[in-house]
Coordinates of C-alpha atoms in Angstrom, one line a residue:
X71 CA -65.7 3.3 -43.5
X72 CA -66.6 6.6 -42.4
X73 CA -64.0 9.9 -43.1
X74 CA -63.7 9.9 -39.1
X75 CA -63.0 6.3 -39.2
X76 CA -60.6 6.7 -41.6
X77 CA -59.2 9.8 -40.2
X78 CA -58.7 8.1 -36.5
X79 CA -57.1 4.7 -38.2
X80 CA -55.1 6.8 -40.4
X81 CA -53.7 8.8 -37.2
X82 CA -53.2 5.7 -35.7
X83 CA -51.0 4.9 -38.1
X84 CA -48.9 7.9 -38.2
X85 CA -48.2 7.8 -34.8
X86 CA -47.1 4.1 -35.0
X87 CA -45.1 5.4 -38.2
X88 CA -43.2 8.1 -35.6
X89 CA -43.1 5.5 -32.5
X90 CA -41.3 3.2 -34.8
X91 CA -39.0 5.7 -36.4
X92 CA -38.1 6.8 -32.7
X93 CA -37.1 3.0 -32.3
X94 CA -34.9 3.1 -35.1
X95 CA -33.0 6.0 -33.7
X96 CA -32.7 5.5 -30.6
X97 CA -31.4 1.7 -31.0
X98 CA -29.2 3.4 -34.3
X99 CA -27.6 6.3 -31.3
X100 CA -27.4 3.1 -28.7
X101 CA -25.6 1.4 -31.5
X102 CA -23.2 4.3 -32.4
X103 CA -22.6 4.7 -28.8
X104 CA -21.4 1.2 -28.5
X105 CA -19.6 1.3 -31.4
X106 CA -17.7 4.4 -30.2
X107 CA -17.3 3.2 -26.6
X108 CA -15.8 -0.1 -28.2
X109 CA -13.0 2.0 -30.3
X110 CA -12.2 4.3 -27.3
X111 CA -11.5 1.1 -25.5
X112 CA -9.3 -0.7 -28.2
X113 CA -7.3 2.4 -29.0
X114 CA -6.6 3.0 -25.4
X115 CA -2.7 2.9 -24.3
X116 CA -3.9 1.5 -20.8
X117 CA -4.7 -2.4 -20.7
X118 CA -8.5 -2.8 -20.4
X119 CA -9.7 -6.5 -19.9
X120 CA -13.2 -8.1 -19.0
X121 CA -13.3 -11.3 -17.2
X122 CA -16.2 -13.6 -15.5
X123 CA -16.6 -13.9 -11.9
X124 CA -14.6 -17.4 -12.5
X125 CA -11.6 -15.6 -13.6
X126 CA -11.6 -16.6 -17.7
X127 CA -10.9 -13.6 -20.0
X128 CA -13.5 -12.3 -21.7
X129 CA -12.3 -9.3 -23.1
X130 CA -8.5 -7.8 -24.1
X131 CA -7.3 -4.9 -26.0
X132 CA -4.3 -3.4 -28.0
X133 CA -3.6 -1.6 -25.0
X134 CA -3.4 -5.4 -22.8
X135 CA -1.6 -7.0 -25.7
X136 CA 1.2 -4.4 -25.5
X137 CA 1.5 -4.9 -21.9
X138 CA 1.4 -8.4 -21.3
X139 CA 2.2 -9.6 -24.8
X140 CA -0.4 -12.6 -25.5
X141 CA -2.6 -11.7 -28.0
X142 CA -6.2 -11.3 -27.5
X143 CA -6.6 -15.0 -29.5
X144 CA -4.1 -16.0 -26.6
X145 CA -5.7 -14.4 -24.0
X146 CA -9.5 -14.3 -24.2
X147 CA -10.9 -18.1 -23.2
X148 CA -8.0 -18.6 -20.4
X149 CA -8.0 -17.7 -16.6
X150 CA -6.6 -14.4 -16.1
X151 CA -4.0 -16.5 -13.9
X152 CA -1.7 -16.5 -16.9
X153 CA -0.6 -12.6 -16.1
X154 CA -0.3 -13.1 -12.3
X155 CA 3.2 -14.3 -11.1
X156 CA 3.1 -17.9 -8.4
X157 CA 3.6 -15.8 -5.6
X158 CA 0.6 -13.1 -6.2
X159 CA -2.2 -15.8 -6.8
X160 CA -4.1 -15.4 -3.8
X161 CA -4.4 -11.7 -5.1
X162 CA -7.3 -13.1 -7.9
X163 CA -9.7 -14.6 -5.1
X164 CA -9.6 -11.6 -2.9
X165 CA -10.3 -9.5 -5.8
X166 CA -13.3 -11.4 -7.1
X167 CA -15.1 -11.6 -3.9
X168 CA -14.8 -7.7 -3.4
X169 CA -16.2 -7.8 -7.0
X170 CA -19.2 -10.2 -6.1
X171 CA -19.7 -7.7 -3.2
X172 CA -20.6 -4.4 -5.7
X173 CA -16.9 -2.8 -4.3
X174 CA -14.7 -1.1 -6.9
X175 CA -10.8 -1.6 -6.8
X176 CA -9.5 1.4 -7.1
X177 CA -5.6 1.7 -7.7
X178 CA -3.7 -1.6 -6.7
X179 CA -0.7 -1.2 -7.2
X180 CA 0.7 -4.8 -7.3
X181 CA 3.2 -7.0 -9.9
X182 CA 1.8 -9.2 -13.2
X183 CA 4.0 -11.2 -15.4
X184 CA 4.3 -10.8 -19.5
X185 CA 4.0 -13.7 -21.4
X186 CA 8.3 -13.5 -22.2
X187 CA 8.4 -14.2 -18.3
X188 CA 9.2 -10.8 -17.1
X189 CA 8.1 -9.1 -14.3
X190 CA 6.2 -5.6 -14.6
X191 CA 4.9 -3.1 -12.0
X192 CA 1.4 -2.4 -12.2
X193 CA -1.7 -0.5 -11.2
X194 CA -4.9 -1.8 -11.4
X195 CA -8.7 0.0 -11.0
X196 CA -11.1 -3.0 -11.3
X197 CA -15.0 -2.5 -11.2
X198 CA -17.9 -5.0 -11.5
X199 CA -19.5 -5.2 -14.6
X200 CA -23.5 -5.7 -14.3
X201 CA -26.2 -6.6 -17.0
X202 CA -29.0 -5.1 -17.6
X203 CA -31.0 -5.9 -14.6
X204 CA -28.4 -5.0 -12.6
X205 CA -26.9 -8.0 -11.5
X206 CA -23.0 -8.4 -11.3
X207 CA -21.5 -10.9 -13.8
X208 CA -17.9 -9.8 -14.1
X209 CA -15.1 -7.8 -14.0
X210 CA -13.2 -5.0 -15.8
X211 CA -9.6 -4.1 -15.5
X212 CA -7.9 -1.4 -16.6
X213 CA -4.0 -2.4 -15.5
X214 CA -1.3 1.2 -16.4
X215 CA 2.3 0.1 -16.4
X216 CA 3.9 2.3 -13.4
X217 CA 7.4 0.5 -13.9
X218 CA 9.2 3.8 -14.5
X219 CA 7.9 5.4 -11.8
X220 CA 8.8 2.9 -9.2
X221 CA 12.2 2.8 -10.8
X222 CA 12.2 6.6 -10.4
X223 CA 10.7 6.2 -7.0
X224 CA 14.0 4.0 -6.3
X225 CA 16.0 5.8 -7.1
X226 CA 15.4 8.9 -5.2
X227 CA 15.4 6.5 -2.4
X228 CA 18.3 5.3 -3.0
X229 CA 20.0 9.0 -3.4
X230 CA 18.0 9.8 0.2
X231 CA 19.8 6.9 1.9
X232 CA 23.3 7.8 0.0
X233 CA 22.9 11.8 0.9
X234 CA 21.9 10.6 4.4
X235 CA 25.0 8.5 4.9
X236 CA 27.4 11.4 3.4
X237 CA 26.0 13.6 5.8
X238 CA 26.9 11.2 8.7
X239 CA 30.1 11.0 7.5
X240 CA 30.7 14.6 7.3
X241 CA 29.6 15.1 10.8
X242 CA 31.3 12.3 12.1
X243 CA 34.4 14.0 10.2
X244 CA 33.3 17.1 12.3
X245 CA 33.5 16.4 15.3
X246 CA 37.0 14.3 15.3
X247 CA 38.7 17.6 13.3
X248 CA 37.0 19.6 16.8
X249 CA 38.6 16.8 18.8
X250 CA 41.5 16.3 17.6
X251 CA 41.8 20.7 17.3
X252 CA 41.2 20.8 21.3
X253 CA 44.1 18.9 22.0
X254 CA 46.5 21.1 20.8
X255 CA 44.3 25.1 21.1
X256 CA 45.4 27.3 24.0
X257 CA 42.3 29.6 22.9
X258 CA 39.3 29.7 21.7
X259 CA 40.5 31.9 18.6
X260 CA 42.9 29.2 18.0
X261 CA 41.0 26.7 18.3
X262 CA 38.5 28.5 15.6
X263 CA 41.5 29.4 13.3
X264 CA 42.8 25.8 13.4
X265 CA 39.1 24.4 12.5
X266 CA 38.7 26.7 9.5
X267 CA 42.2 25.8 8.2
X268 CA 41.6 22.0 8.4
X269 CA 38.0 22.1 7.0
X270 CA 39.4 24.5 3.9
X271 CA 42.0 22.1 3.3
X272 CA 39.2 19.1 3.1
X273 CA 37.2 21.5 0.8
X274 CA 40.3 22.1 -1.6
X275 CA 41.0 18.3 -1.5
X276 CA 37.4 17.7 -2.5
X277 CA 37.5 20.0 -5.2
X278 CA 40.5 18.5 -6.5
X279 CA 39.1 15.5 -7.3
X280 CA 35.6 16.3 -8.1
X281 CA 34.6 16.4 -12.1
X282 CA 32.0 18.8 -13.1
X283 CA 28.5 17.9 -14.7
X284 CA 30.1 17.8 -18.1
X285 CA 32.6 15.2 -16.8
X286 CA 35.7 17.9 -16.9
X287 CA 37.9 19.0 -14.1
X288 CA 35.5 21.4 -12.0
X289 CA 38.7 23.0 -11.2
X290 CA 40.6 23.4 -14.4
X291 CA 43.4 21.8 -13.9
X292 CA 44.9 19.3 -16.0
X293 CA 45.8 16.4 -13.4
X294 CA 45.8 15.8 -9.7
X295 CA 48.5 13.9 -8.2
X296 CA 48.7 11.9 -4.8
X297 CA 51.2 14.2 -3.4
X298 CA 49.0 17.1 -4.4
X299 CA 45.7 16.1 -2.7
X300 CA 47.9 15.2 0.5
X301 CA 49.7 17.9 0.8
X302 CA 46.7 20.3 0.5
X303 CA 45.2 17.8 3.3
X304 CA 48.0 17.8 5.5
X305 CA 48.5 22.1 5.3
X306 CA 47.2 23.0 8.1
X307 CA 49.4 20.3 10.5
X308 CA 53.0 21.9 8.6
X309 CA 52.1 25.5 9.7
X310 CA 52.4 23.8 13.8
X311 CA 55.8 22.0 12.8
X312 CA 57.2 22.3 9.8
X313 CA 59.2 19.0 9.9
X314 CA 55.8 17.1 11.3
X315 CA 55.2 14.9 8.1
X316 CA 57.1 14.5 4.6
X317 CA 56.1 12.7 1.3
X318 CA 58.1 10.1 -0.1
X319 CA 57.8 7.2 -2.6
X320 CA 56.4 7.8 -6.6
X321 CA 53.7 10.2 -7.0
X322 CA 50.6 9.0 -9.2
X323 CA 47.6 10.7 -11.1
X324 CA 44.0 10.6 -9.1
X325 CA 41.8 10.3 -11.4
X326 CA 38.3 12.6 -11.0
X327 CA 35.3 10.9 -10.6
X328 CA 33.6 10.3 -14.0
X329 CA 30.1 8.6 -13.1
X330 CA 28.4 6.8 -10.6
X331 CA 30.6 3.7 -11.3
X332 CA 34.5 5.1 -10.1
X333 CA 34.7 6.5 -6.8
X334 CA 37.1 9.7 -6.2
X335 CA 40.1 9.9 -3.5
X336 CA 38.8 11.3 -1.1
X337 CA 39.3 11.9 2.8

């Protein structure tokens, strides 16, 4: 063999030497990448679940086993009908042909069922997963809990419907103190001097038995009676007849609303 022979097979050689050690390293960072996609997945707090395009679990992290409660042995192997609730079942078919379509699900918000039998508010992002020539051959899902935020949700609702219906109330209150004022004005400066006195003595009464955030008297004193709260109510009638009503009959404590569970006196 010639030195140029030699030289040319021994190049040859090199550059085989490099090709493969490019191989190594690439499939080594491939296999690091993997490795650390696999752990960000495991360690995440959101449920994260694979499934075929027939519905059977594939995949399930920490994250679904906190959530839902079956452990991955549980899970992985059955149809991911175990999590959805009798009523939501035609949810899953709907799902999976959007899937089989290339369409990403992004944010259904919709109810799944632990394996203890109880109900949890969910929302789900699902995407198709593809292999490597691009073909679509299942599912991930990546379900966050959103129970406390629909309970939160609720609530203000329910403190929008309760504020709504005060508000009617205190209108409709209003408008029979103006009515009930007309009948008995000669002026319109009465008439204003009579609505201010009876809407003071509704915002004395009120104070009276409202407790403050702490759950004290908002007023400082130490009790309100029956007779007390009446008689601030009924003011503004006494100064147009003295003798027009009277109390009578044993005087009791009104206790100051506490929580949401005990309602006040109130008019």
């Amino acid at each position: 063999m010639s030195n140029s022979d030699y030289e040319r097979h021994e190049g040859q050689a090199e550059l085989r030497l490099r090709q493969l050690e490019a191989d190594i390293e690439a499939a080594q960072h491939g296999h690091n990448a993997a490795t650390f996609l696999a752990a960000i997945v495991e360690s995440s707090h959101d449920a994260i679940v694979s499934k075929s395009l027939s519905g059977v679990i594939t995949t399930w992290n920490k994250g679904a086993e906190r959530l839902f409660g079956y452990t991955a042995d549980e899970a992985i192997g059955n149809p991911i009908t175990i999590v959805i609730p009798p009523d939501r079942l035609e949810e899953e078919p709907a799902i999976l042909a959007r899937i089989q379509a290339g369409e990403r699900v992004d944010h259904f918000e919709t109810i799944r069922r632990r394996k203890d039998g109880t109900l949890i508010d969910i929302s789900l992002t699902i995407s198709p997963i593809r292999d490597g020539n691009g073909k679509i051959i299942g599912a991930s899902k990546i379900a966050r809990d959103i129970s406390e935020r629909k309970r939160a949700a609720e609530h203000q609702e329910l403190l929008l419907r309760e504020m709504h219906h005060r508000v009617k109330n205190l209108f409709a209150i209003i408008g029979s103190i103006i009515t009930l004022a007309a009948r008995t004005a000669k002026t319109t400066a009465d008439l204003a001097a009579e609505m201010k006195d009876r809407l003071m003595a509704l915002s004395r009464a009120h104070e009276m038995t409202l407790a403050s955030l702490n759950g004290e008297a908002a007023t400082g004193a130490t009790r309100t009676t029956l007779f007390q709260l009446l008689s601030n109510i009924l003011a503004p009638y006494e100064r147009q007849s003295p003798d027009r009503w009277q109390l009578t009959g044993d005087d009791i404590d009104v206790k100051r609303q506490q929580d949401h569970k005990s309602r006040a006196a109130v008019p």
